[in-house]
Amino acid sequence: GAVVSQHPSRVICKSGTSVKIECRSLDFQATTMFWYRQFPKKSLMLMATSNEGSKATYEQGVEKDKFLINHASLTLSTLTVTSAHPEDSSFYICSARPLAGGPYGELFFGEGSRLTVL
Amino acid sequence: GQQLNQSPQSMFIQEGEDVSMNCTSSSIFNTWLWYKQEPGEGPVLLIALYKAGELTSNGRLTAQFGITRKDSFLNISASIPSDVGIYFCAGQLTGNQFYFGTGTSLTVIP
């Protein structure tokens, strides 16, 4: 159990277009999901905390108008990279923590989405 | 955001050797998690620790939650080639506050 799925796993887009990445918890519910960005051989950098039914909480330095997050249900959060530029190319990963795990529980990650902006 | 101090940064070992890595922080954590990440994939949870002093095993992996709650270590015994990857620790302060280590890159030489 506790599977988190991301789609697409790889996406290539032209500069100036928008790209949507989905994160789904397949067998559990999560009021909170997290979005990370990871550069090659680096650790995960938290971008924002996605809250079901309310606005996302963004980390300092992350442009909320650039990285739109929607958490429409207890099993789905989406990250939209708007007006993408080559510097947005990166590996984006989501994670979620099962509601049933209580306040201190395990965090499960999606497979990641590789975005390449030409 | 905050990051945990994880060491060593990288390791090159012979197959069959044991591996040890650790994470330290100035903050007290309620939970420690250890993950393995392979290229192009998301991190996979290896071990979760919930109590200070707790020692937990998962096959050849053993991890401990430090008594001070500010550190944790992960040991891998009798390493094999498929252990190759980047290992991350993660500490949880409260419900939604997770902080990640800088990662330990493990290379196993057959």
CSV table of N, CA, C and O in Angstrom, one decimal, chain B residues 31-101:
chain,number,residue,atom,x,y,z
B,31,THR,N,10.4,12.2,14.2
B,31,THR,CA,10.4,11.0,13.3
B,31,THR,C,11.7,11.1,12.4
B,31,THR,O,12.0,12.2,12.0
B,32,TRP,N,12.3,10.0,12.2
B,32,TRP,CA,13.4,10.0,11.2
B,32,TRP,C,13.0,8.9,10.1
B,32,TRP,O,12.6,7.9,10.5
B,33,LEU,N,13.2,9.3,8.9
B,33,LEU,CA,12.9,8.4,7.8
B,33,LEU,C,14.2,8.3,6.9
B,33,LEU,O,14.9,9.2,6.7
B,34,TRP,N,14.4,7.1,6.4
B,34,TRP,CA,15.5,6.9,5.5
B,34,TRP,C,15.0,6.4,4.1
B,34,TRP,O,14.1,5.5,4.1
B,35,TYR,N,15.5,7.1,3.1
B,35,TYR,CA,15.1,6.8,1.7
B,35,TYR,C,16.2,6.4,0.8
B,35,TYR,O,17.4,6.8,1.0
B,36,LYS,N,15.9,5.7,-0.3
B,36,LYS,CA,16.9,5.4,-1.3
B,36,LYS,C,16.3,5.9,-2.6
B,36,LYS,O,15.1,5.7,-2.9
B,37,GLN,N,17.2,6.6,-3.4
B,37,GLN,CA,16.7,7.1,-4.7
B,37,GLN,C,17.6,6.6,-5.8
B,37,GLN,O,18.9,6.7,-5.7
B,38,GLU,N,17.0,6.0,-6.8
B,38,GLU,CA,17.8,5.6,-8.0
B,38,GLU,C,17.6,6.6,-9.1
B,38,GLU,O,16.6,7.4,-9.1
B,39,PRO,N,18.5,6.7,-10.0
B,39,PRO,CA,18.5,7.7,-11.1
B,39,PRO,C,17.1,7.8,-11.8
B,39,PRO,O,16.6,6.8,-12.2
B,40,GLY,N,16.6,9.0,-11.9
B,40,GLY,CA,15.3,9.2,-12.6
B,40,GLY,C,14.1,8.7,-11.9
B,40,GLY,O,13.0,8.6,-12.5
B,41,GLU,N,14.2,8.3,-10.6
B,41,GLU,CA,13.1,7.8,-9.9
B,41,GLU,C,12.9,8.6,-8.6
B,41,GLU,O,13.8,9.3,-8.2
B,42,GLY,N,11.7,8.5,-8.0
B,42,GLY,CA,11.5,9.1,-6.8
B,42,GLY,C,12.1,8.3,-5.6
B,42,GLY,O,12.4,7.2,-5.8
B,43,PRO,N,12.3,9.0,-4.5
B,43,PRO,CA,12.8,8.3,-3.3
B,43,PRO,C,11.8,7.2,-2.8
B,43,PRO,O,10.6,7.3,-2.8
B,44,VAL,N,12.4,6.1,-2.4
B,44,VAL,CA,11.6,4.9,-1.9
B,44,VAL,C,12.0,4.8,-0.4
B,44,VAL,O,13.1,4.8,0.0
B,45,LEU,N,10.9,4.7,0.4
B,45,LEU,CA,11.1,4.6,1.9
B,45,LEU,C,11.7,3.3,2.3
B,45,LEU,O,11.3,2.2,1.8
B,46,LEU,N,12.8,3.4,3.1
B,46,LEU,CA,13.5,2.1,3.5
B,46,LEU,C,13.1,1.8,5.0
B,46,LEU,O,12.7,0.7,5.3
B,47,ILE,N,13.2,2.8,5.8
B,47,ILE,CA,13.0,2.6,7.3
B,47,ILE,C,12.4,3.8,7.9
B,47,ILE,O,12.8,4.9,7.5
B,48,ALA,N,11.5,3.7,8.8
B,48,ALA,CA,10.9,4.8,9.5
B,48,ALA,C,11.1,4.5,11.0
B,48,ALA,O,11.0,3.4,11.5
B,49,LEU,N,11.5,5.6,11.7
B,49,LEU,CA,11.9,5.5,13.1
B,49,LEU,C,11.0,6.5,13.9
B,49,LEU,O,10.9,7.7,13.5
B,50,TYR,N,10.4,6.1,15.0
B,50,TYR,CA,9.5,7.0,15.7
B,50,TYR,C,9.9,7.3,17.2
B,50,TYR,O,9.3,8.2,17.7
B,51,LYS,N,10.8,6.6,17.7
B,51,LYS,CA,11.1,6.8,19.1
B,51,LYS,C,12.6,6.9,19.3
B,51,LYS,O,13.4,6.2,18.7
B,52,ALA,N,13.0,7.8,20.2
B,52,ALA,CA,14.4,8.0,20.5
B,52,ALA,C,15.0,6.7,21.0
B,52,ALA,O,14.4,6.0,21.8
B,53,GLY,N,16.2,6.3,20.4
B,53,GLY,CA,16.8,5.1,20.8
B,53,GLY,C,16.3,3.9,20.0
B,53,GLY,O,17.0,2.8,20.0
B,54,GLU,N,15.3,4.0,19.2
B,54,GLU,CA,14.7,2.9,18.5
B,54,GLU,C,15.7,2.4,17.4
B,54,GLU,O,16.4,3.2,16.7
B,55,LEU,N,15.8,1.1,17.4
B,55,LEU,CA,16.7,0.5,16.4
B,55,LEU,C,15.8,-0.4,15.5
B,55,LEU,O,15.2,-1.3,16.0
B,56,THR,N,15.8,-0.2,14.2
B,56,THR,CA,14.9,-1.0,13.4
B,56,THR,C,15.7,-1.5,12.2
B,56,THR,O,16.6,-0.9,11.6
B,57,SER,N,15.4,-2.7,11.8
B,57,SER,CA,16.0,-3.4,10.7
B,57,SER,C,15.0,-3.7,9.6
B,57,SER,O,13.8,-3.9,9.8
B,58,ASN,N,15.6,-3.7,8.4
B,58,ASN,CA,14.8,-4.0,7.2
B,58,ASN,C,15.7,-4.8,6.3
B,58,ASN,O,16.5,-4.3,5.5
B,59,GLY,N,15.8,-6.2,6.5
B,59,GLY,CA,16.7,-7.0,5.7
B,59,GLY,C,18.1,-6.7,6.2
B,59,GLY,O,18.5,-6.7,7.4
B,60,ARG,N,19.0,-6.3,5.2
B,60,ARG,CA,20.4,-5.9,5.5
B,60,ARG,C,20.5,-4.5,6.0
B,60,ARG,O,21.7,-4.1,6.3
B,61,LEU,N,19.5,-3.8,6.1
B,61,LEU,CA,19.5,-2.4,6.5
B,61,LEU,C,19.1,-2.3,8.0
B,61,LEU,O,18.2,-2.9,8.5
B,62,THR,N,19.9,-1.4,8.7
B,62,THR,CA,19.5,-1.2,10.1
B,62,THR,C,19.7,0.3,10.3
B,62,THR,O,20.6,1.0,9.9
B,63,ALA,N,18.7,0.9,11.0
B,63,ALA,CA,18.7,2.3,11.3
B,63,ALA,C,18.4,2.6,12.7
B,63,ALA,O,17.7,1.8,13.4
B,64,GLN,N,19.0,3.6,13.3
B,64,GLN,CA,18.7,4.0,14.7
B,64,GLN,C,18.3,5.5,14.8
B,64,GLN,O,18.9,6.3,14.1
B,65,PHE,N,17.4,5.7,15.7
B,65,PHE,CA,17.0,7.0,16.1
B,65,PHE,C,17.8,7.4,17.3
B,65,PHE,O,17.8,6.8,18.3
B,66,GLY,N,18.6,8.5,17.2
B,66,GLY,CA,19.5,8.9,18.2
B,66,GLY,C,18.8,9.2,19.5
B,66,GLY,O,17.7,9.8,19.5
B,67,ILE,N,19.5,9.0,20.6
B,67,ILE,CA,18.9,9.2,21.9
B,67,ILE,C,18.6,10.7,22.1
B,67,ILE,O,17.6,11.1,22.7
B,68,THR,N,19.4,11.6,21.5
B,68,THR,CA,19.2,13.0,21.7
B,68,THR,C,18.1,13.5,20.8
B,68,THR,O,17.6,14.7,20.8
B,69,ARG,N,17.6,12.6,19.8
B,69,ARG,CA,16.6,12.9,18.8
B,69,ARG,C,17.1,13.9,17.8
B,69,ARG,O,16.3,14.5,17.0
B,70,LYS,N,18.4,14.1,17.8
B,70,LYS,CA,19.0,15.1,16.8
B,70,LYS,C,19.8,14.4,15.8
B,70,LYS,O,20.4,15.0,14.9
B,71,ASP,N,19.8,13.0,15.8
B,71,ASP,CA,20.6,12.3,14.8
B,71,ASP,C,20.1,10.9,14.5
B,71,ASP,O,19.3,10.4,15.3
B,72,SER,N,20.5,10.4,13.4
B,72,SER,CA,20.1,9.0,13.1
B,72,SER,C,21.2,8.4,12.2
B,72,SER,O,21.9,9.2,11.5
B,73,PHE,N,21.4,7.1,12.2
B,73,PHE,CA,22.3,6.5,11.3
B,73,PHE,C,21.6,5.4,10.6
B,73,PHE,O,20.6,4.8,11.0
B,74,LEU,N,22.2,5.0,9.4
B,74,LEU,CA,21.8,3.9,8.6
B,74,LEU,C,23.0,3.0,8.3
B,74,LEU,O,24.0,3.5,7.8
B,75,ASN,N,22.8,1.8,8.6
B,75,ASN,CA,23.9,0.8,8.2
B,75,ASN,C,23.4,-0.2,7.2
B,75,ASN,O,22.2,-0.6,7.2
B,76,ILE,N,24.2,-0.5,6.2
B,76,ILE,CA,23.9,-1.6,5.3
B,76,ILE,C,25.0,-2.6,5.4
B,76,ILE,O,26.2,-2.4,5.3
B,77,SER,N,24.6,-3.8,5.7
B,77,SER,CA,25.5,-4.9,5.8
B,77,SER,C,25.7,-5.7,4.5
B,77,SER,O,24.8,-5.8,3.7
B,78,ALA,N,26.9,-6.2,4.3
B,78,ALA,CA,27.2,-7.1,3.2
B,78,ALA,C,26.7,-6.5,1.9
B,78,ALA,O,25.8,-7.1,1.2
B,79,SER,N,27.1,-5.3,1.5
B,79,SER,CA,26.6,-4.6,0.3
B,79,SER,C,26.7,-5.4,-0.9
B,79,SER,O,27.6,-6.3,-1.1
B,80,ILE,N,25.7,-5.2,-1.8
B,80,ILE,CA,25.6,-5.8,-3.1
B,80,ILE,C,25.5,-4.7,-4.2
B,80,ILE,O,25.1,-3.6,-3.9
B,81,PRO,N,25.7,-5.0,-5.4
B,81,PRO,CA,25.7,-4.0,-6.5
B,81,PRO,C,24.3,-3.3,-6.6
B,81,PRO,O,24.3,-2.1,-6.9
B,82,SER,N,23.2,-3.9,-6.3
B,82,SER,CA,21.9,-3.2,-6.4
B,82,SER,C,21.7,-2.3,-5.2
B,82,SER,O,20.7,-1.5,-5.2
B,83,ASP,N,22.6,-2.1,-4.3
B,83,ASP,CA,22.5,-1.1,-3.2
B,83,ASP,C,22.9,0.2,-3.8
B,83,ASP,O,22.7,1.3,-3.1
B,84,VAL,N,23.4,0.3,-4.9
B,84,VAL,CA,23.9,1.6,-5.5
B,84,VAL,C,22.7,2.5,-5.6
B,84,VAL,O,21.6,2.2,-6.0
B,85,GLY,N,23.0,3.8,-5.2
B,85,GLY,CA,21.9,4.8,-5.3
B,85,GLY,C,22.3,5.9,-4.3
B,85,GLY,O,23.4,6.0,-3.8
B,86,ILE,N,21.4,6.9,-4.2
B,86,ILE,CA,21.6,8.0,-3.2
B,86,ILE,C,20.6,7.7,-2.1
B,86,ILE,O,19.4,7.5,-2.3
B,87,TYR,N,21.2,7.8,-0.9
B,87,TYR,CA,20.4,7.6,0.3
B,87,TYR,C,20.2,8.9,1.0
B,87,TYR,O,21.1,9.7,1.2
B,88,PHE,N,18.9,9.2,1.3
B,88,PHE,CA,18.6,10.4,2.0
B,88,PHE,C,17.9,10.1,3.4
B,88,PHE,O,17.1,9.2,3.5
B,89,CYS,N,18.3,11.0,4.3
B,89,CYS,CA,17.5,10.9,5.6
B,89,CYS,C,16.5,12.1,5.6
B,89,CYS,O,16.7,13.0,4.8
B,90,ALA,N,15.5,11.9,6.3
B,90,ALA,CA,14.5,13.0,6.5
B,90,ALA,C,14.0,13.0,7.9
B,90,ALA,O,13.8,12.0,8.5
B,91,GLY,N,14.0,14.2,8.5
B,91,GLY,CA,13.5,14.4,9.8
B,91,GLY,C,12.2,15.1,9.8
B,91,GLY,O,12.0,16.0,9.0
B,92,GLN,N,11.3,14.7,10.7
B,92,GLN,CA,10.0,15.3,10.8
B,92,GLN,C,9.9,16.0,12.1
B,92,GLN,O,10.0,15.4,13.2
B,93,LEU,N,9.6,17.4,12.1
B,93,LEU,CA,9.5,18.1,13.3
B,93,LEU,C,8.0,18.0,13.8
B,93,LEU,O,7.8,17.5,14.9
B,94,THR,N,7.1,18.5,13.0
B,94,THR,CA,5.7,18.3,13.4
B,94,THR,C,5.0,17.8,12.2
B,94,THR,O,5.6,17.4,11.2
B,95,GLY,N,3.7,17.8,12.2
B,95,GLY,CA,2.9,17.1,11.2
B,95,GLY,C,3.4,17.3,9.7
B,95,GLY,O,3.5,16.3,9.0
B,96,ASN,N,3.6,18.5,9.3
B,96,ASN,CA,3.9,18.7,7.9
B,96,ASN,C,5.3,19.3,7.7
B,96,ASN,O,5.6,19.8,6.6
B,97,GLN,N,6.1,19.3,8.7
B,97,GLN,CA,7.5,19.8,8.5
B,97,GLN,C,8.5,18.7,8.4
B,97,GLN,O,8.9,18.1,9.4
B,98,PHE,N,8.9,18.5,7.1
B,98,PHE,CA,9.9,17.5,6.9
B,98,PHE,C,11.2,18.2,6.3
B,98,PHE,O,11.1,19.0,5.5
B,99,TYR,N,12.3,17.7,6.8
B,99,TYR,CA,13.6,18.3,6.3
B,99,TYR,C,14.5,17.1,5.9
B,99,TYR,O,14.5,16.1,6.5
B,100,PHE,N,15.2,17.4,4.8
B,100,PHE,CA,16.0,16.3,4.1
B,100,PHE,C,17.5,16.5,4.3
B,100,PHE,O,18.0,17.6,4.3
B,101,GLY,N,18.1,15.4,4.4
B,101,GLY,CA,19.6,15.4,4.3
B,101,GLY,C,20.1,15.7,2.9
B,101,GLY,O,19.3,15.7,2.0
